[in-house]
Each structure stands twice: as structure tokens, then as C-alpha cells.
Amino acid sequence: MGRAKGSWVEELQGVLWSYRTTLRTITKETYFSLTYDTEAMLLVELEVGSPCTTYFEESNNDKDMRLSLDLIEERREQSNIRQVAYKNVVERYYNQRVKEKAFSIGDYVLRKNDASHAQP
């Protein structure tokens, strides 16, 4: 168990890379693609090969990157719209299950004891 506690440092970079390059449910984009306007390539794709590396043409790369940069604001805007729509769905789901309670002055309510001990 002692070894497992200290190994998080070696694993951190891989975990962060995975987090940044995983497709998000809300935005349908990866954080990496929204930041750098391109999909990240894994080392395995370079070694084994993928359609991205197989059909890569350096002569068209500059033109494609400029076009992609022109569209980044639109992609970010669409991502933001999807995020707002998702939040509305979650809010509607939550609000359907909330039971409204009306309190009047003088009603007794149960509260946690910690709430009565204000911290400065």
C-alpha cells in the first residue's frame, strides 16, 4: 500500500492527458480541441499508424489549419450552446423532484448544529 500512495506523481501526466483528450458529454468536444483547435494524436497512432497519419499531406496542412482556425469560434460557440442546453435539462430534472415547502414566522425547523456556530 505504501508504494501505491507515492506512485500518483508518475501517473499524473497520463491522467491529465487522458482527461484533456477525452470527449466530453456536454460539449461533444475535447478540452484539447477547444483550446488548440486540433485533435491530439497519441504516440500509438504515430507508431502503429492511423488514417490521420496515413493520409497526412504536409502541403495541404497549412491551408487546412488556417481554415480550422477560422472556424474555431463557431465550434466554441456551438459547444457553449450545447453546454447551456445540457444544464437546462439537468435543472429541469432536478426541479421536478424538489418539493416546495413554505415556512411562516414562528415555524420550527430542524437545522444542523454546525449552522448555529458561525465561523468568523
PDB file of C-alpha atoms in Angstrom:
ATOM      1  CA  MET A   1       0.000   0.000   0.000  1.00  0.00           C
ATOM      2  CA  GLY A   2       2.903   2.375   0.705  1.00  0.00           C
ATOM      3  CA  ARG A   3       4.114   2.092  -2.901  1.00  0.00           C
ATOM      4  CA  ALA A   4       0.667   2.892  -4.283  1.00  0.00           C
ATOM      5  CA  LYS A   5       0.470   6.075  -2.225  1.00  0.00           C
ATOM      6  CA  GLY A   6       3.617   7.542  -3.744  1.00  0.00           C
ATOM      7  CA  SER A   7       3.038   6.485  -7.366  1.00  0.00           C
ATOM      8  CA  TRP A   8       0.464   9.159  -8.136  1.00  0.00           C
ATOM      9  CA  VAL A   9       3.214  11.533  -9.248  1.00  0.00           C
ATOM     10  CA  GLU A  10       4.260   9.196 -12.078  1.00  0.00           C
ATOM     11  CA  GLU A  11       0.632   8.657 -13.117  1.00  0.00           C
ATOM     12  CA  LEU A  12      -0.429  12.309 -13.041  1.00  0.00           C
ATOM     13  CA  GLN A  13       0.727  13.261 -16.552  1.00  0.00           C
ATOM     14  CA  GLY A  14      -1.063  10.302 -18.112  1.00  0.00           C
ATOM     15  CA  VAL A  15      -4.253  11.025 -16.204  1.00  0.00           C
ATOM     16  CA  LEU A  16      -4.206  14.704 -17.172  1.00  0.00           C
ATOM     17  CA  TRP A  17      -3.561  13.826 -20.840  1.00  0.00           C
ATOM     18  CA  SER A  18      -6.465  11.372 -20.755  1.00  0.00           C
ATOM     19  CA  TYR A  19      -8.737  13.971 -19.171  1.00  0.00           C
ATOM     20  CA  ARG A  20      -7.838  16.646 -21.727  1.00  0.00           C
ATOM     21  CA  THR A  21      -8.274  14.360 -24.729  1.00  0.00           C
ATOM     22  CA  THR A  22     -11.492  12.566 -23.725  1.00  0.00           C
ATOM     23  CA  LEU A  23     -14.694  13.593 -25.470  1.00  0.00           C
ATOM     24  CA  ARG A  24     -16.985  15.485 -23.087  1.00  0.00           C
ATOM     25  CA  THR A  25     -20.658  14.512 -22.953  1.00  0.00           C
ATOM     26  CA  ILE A  26     -21.849  18.082 -22.589  1.00  0.00           C
ATOM     27  CA  THR A  27     -19.872  19.804 -25.344  1.00  0.00           C
ATOM     28  CA  LYS A  28     -19.203  16.859 -27.708  1.00  0.00           C
ATOM     29  CA  GLU A  29     -15.626  18.189 -27.886  1.00  0.00           C
ATOM     30  CA  THR A  30     -12.370  17.549 -26.068  1.00  0.00           C
ATOM     31  CA  TYR A  31     -10.779  20.263 -23.948  1.00  0.00           C
ATOM     32  CA  PHE A  32      -7.652  19.922 -26.075  1.00  0.00           C
ATOM     33  CA  SER A  33      -9.533  20.563 -29.337  1.00  0.00           C
ATOM     34  CA  LEU A  34     -11.376  23.571 -27.908  1.00  0.00           C
ATOM     35  CA  THR A  35      -8.094  25.037 -26.694  1.00  0.00           C
ATOM     36  CA  TYR A  36      -5.756  24.273 -29.601  1.00  0.00           C
ATOM     37  CA  ASP A  37      -8.325  23.777 -32.382  1.00  0.00           C
ATOM     38  CA  THR A  38      -6.903  20.408 -33.331  1.00  0.00           C
ATOM     39  CA  GLU A  39      -7.253  16.876 -32.087  1.00  0.00           C
ATOM     40  CA  ALA A  40      -4.358  15.457 -30.115  1.00  0.00           C
ATOM     41  CA  MET A  41      -2.527  12.483 -31.535  1.00  0.00           C
ATOM     42  CA  LEU A  42      -1.465   9.647 -29.321  1.00  0.00           C
ATOM     43  CA  LEU A  43       2.039   8.197 -29.573  1.00  0.00           C
ATOM     44  CA  VAL A  44       0.495   4.864 -30.511  1.00  0.00           C
ATOM     45  CA  GLU A  45      -1.043   6.483 -33.596  1.00  0.00           C
ATOM     46  CA  LEU A  46       2.415   7.596 -34.722  1.00  0.00           C
ATOM     47  CA  GLU A  47       3.998   4.209 -34.140  1.00  0.00           C
ATOM     48  CA  VAL A  48       1.242   1.911 -35.400  1.00  0.00           C
ATOM     49  CA  GLY A  49      -0.371   4.259 -37.870  1.00  0.00           C
ATOM     50  CA  SER A  50      -3.849   5.666 -38.206  1.00  0.00           C
ATOM     51  CA  PRO A  51      -5.876   7.256 -41.008  1.00  0.00           C
ATOM     52  CA  CYS A  52      -4.736  10.629 -39.708  1.00  0.00           C
ATOM     53  CA  THR A  53      -1.060   9.762 -40.175  1.00  0.00           C
ATOM     54  CA  THR A  54      -1.550   7.654 -43.300  1.00  0.00           C
ATOM     55  CA  TYR A  55      -3.342  10.326 -45.342  1.00  0.00           C
ATOM     56  CA  PHE A  56      -1.416  13.312 -43.991  1.00  0.00           C
ATOM     57  CA  GLU A  57      -0.193  15.695 -46.705  1.00  0.00           C
ATOM     58  CA  GLU A  58       2.145  18.396 -45.491  1.00  0.00           C
ATOM     59  CA  SER A  59       1.406  20.639 -48.486  1.00  0.00           C
ATOM     60  CA  ASN A  60      -2.273  20.929 -47.502  1.00  0.00           C
ATOM     61  CA  ASN A  61      -1.629  21.197 -43.779  1.00  0.00           C
ATOM     62  CA  ASP A  62      -1.133  24.989 -43.628  1.00  0.00           C
ATOM     63  CA  LYS A  63      -4.288  25.643 -45.634  1.00  0.00           C
ATOM     64  CA  ASP A  64      -6.318  23.225 -43.513  1.00  0.00           C
ATOM     65  CA  MET A  65      -5.017  24.721 -40.267  1.00  0.00           C
ATOM     66  CA  ARG A  66      -5.932  28.257 -41.392  1.00  0.00           C
ATOM     67  CA  LEU A  67      -9.437  27.082 -42.299  1.00  0.00           C
ATOM     68  CA  SER A  68      -9.711  25.319 -38.970  1.00  0.00           C
ATOM     69  CA  LEU A  69      -8.632  28.477 -37.113  1.00  0.00           C
ATOM     70  CA  ASP A  70     -11.326  30.435 -38.945  1.00  0.00           C
ATOM     71  CA  LEU A  71     -13.933  28.003 -37.621  1.00  0.00           C
ATOM     72  CA  ILE A  72     -12.733  27.730 -34.009  1.00  0.00           C
ATOM     73  CA  GLU A  73     -15.002  30.498 -32.710  1.00  0.00           C
ATOM     74  CA  GLU A  74     -18.004  28.808 -34.293  1.00  0.00           C
ATOM     75  CA  ARG A  75     -17.059  25.456 -32.733  1.00  0.00           C
ATOM     76  CA  ARG A  76     -16.650  27.089 -29.333  1.00  0.00           C
ATOM     77  CA  GLU A  77     -19.997  28.839 -29.706  1.00  0.00           C
ATOM     78  CA  GLN A  78     -21.747  25.576 -30.635  1.00  0.00           C
ATOM     79  CA  SER A  79     -20.069  23.895 -27.693  1.00  0.00           C
ATOM     80  CA  ASN A  80     -21.320  26.643 -25.389  1.00  0.00           C
ATOM     81  CA  ILE A  81     -24.876  26.274 -26.752  1.00  0.00           C
ATOM     82  CA  ARG A  82     -24.781  22.510 -26.098  1.00  0.00           C
ATOM     83  CA  GLN A  83     -23.470  23.152 -22.590  1.00  0.00           C
ATOM     84  CA  VAL A  84     -26.306  25.589 -21.779  1.00  0.00           C
ATOM     85  CA  ALA A  85     -28.881  23.133 -23.182  1.00  0.00           C
ATOM     86  CA  TYR A  86     -27.440  20.322 -21.055  1.00  0.00           C
ATOM     87  CA  LYS A  87     -27.550  22.494 -17.931  1.00  0.00           C
ATOM     88  CA  ASN A  88     -31.202  23.311 -18.654  1.00  0.00           C
ATOM     89  CA  VAL A  89     -32.021  19.602 -18.903  1.00  0.00           C
ATOM     90  CA  VAL A  90     -30.262  18.899 -15.598  1.00  0.00           C
ATOM     91  CA  GLU A  91     -32.013  21.859 -13.955  1.00  0.00           C
ATOM     92  CA  ARG A  92     -35.426  20.685 -15.204  1.00  0.00           C
ATOM     93  CA  TYR A  93     -34.730  17.157 -13.933  1.00  0.00           C
ATOM     94  CA  TYR A  94     -33.707  18.478 -10.521  1.00  0.00           C
ATOM     95  CA  ASN A  95     -36.634  20.894 -10.228  1.00  0.00           C
ATOM     96  CA  GLN A  96     -39.168  18.155 -10.990  1.00  0.00           C
ATOM     97  CA  ARG A  97     -38.042  16.303  -7.871  1.00  0.00           C
ATOM     98  CA  VAL A  98     -37.844  19.249  -5.483  1.00  0.00           C
ATOM     99  CA  LYS A  99     -40.772  19.511  -3.107  1.00  0.00           C
ATOM    100  CA  GLU A 100     -41.642  23.082  -2.295  1.00  0.00           C
ATOM    101  CA  LYS A 101     -42.042  23.920   1.382  1.00  0.00           C
ATOM    102  CA  ALA A 102     -43.444  27.176   2.666  1.00  0.00           C
ATOM    103  CA  PHE A 103     -42.402  28.348   6.122  1.00  0.00           C
ATOM    104  CA  SER A 104     -44.037  31.012   8.203  1.00  0.00           C
ATOM    105  CA  ILE A 105     -42.562  33.085  11.000  1.00  0.00           C
ATOM    106  CA  GLY A 106     -42.658  31.044  14.192  1.00  0.00           C
ATOM    107  CA  ASP A 107     -42.479  27.626  12.470  1.00  0.00           C
ATOM    108  CA  TYR A 108     -39.993  25.213  13.955  1.00  0.00           C
ATOM    109  CA  VAL A 109     -37.386  23.880  11.548  1.00  0.00           C
ATOM    110  CA  LEU A 110     -34.670  21.311  12.045  1.00  0.00           C
ATOM    111  CA  ARG A 111     -31.193  22.524  11.230  1.00  0.00           C
ATOM    112  CA  LYS A 112     -27.710  21.170  11.613  1.00  0.00           C
ATOM    113  CA  ASN A 113     -25.952  22.140  14.812  1.00  0.00           C
ATOM    114  CA  ASP A 114     -22.931  23.348  12.812  1.00  0.00           C
ATOM    115  CA  ALA A 115     -25.068  26.055  11.218  1.00  0.00           C
ATOM    116  CA  SER A 116     -25.593  27.749  14.566  1.00  0.00           C
ATOM    117  CA  HIS A 117     -21.829  28.071  15.168  1.00  0.00           C
ATOM    118  CA  ALA A 118     -20.845  30.813  12.754  1.00  0.00           C
ATOM    119  CA  GLN A 119     -17.204  30.906  11.711  1.00  0.00           C
ATOM    120  CA  PRO A 120     -15.546  34.363  11.529  1.00  0.00           C
TER     121      PRO A 120
END
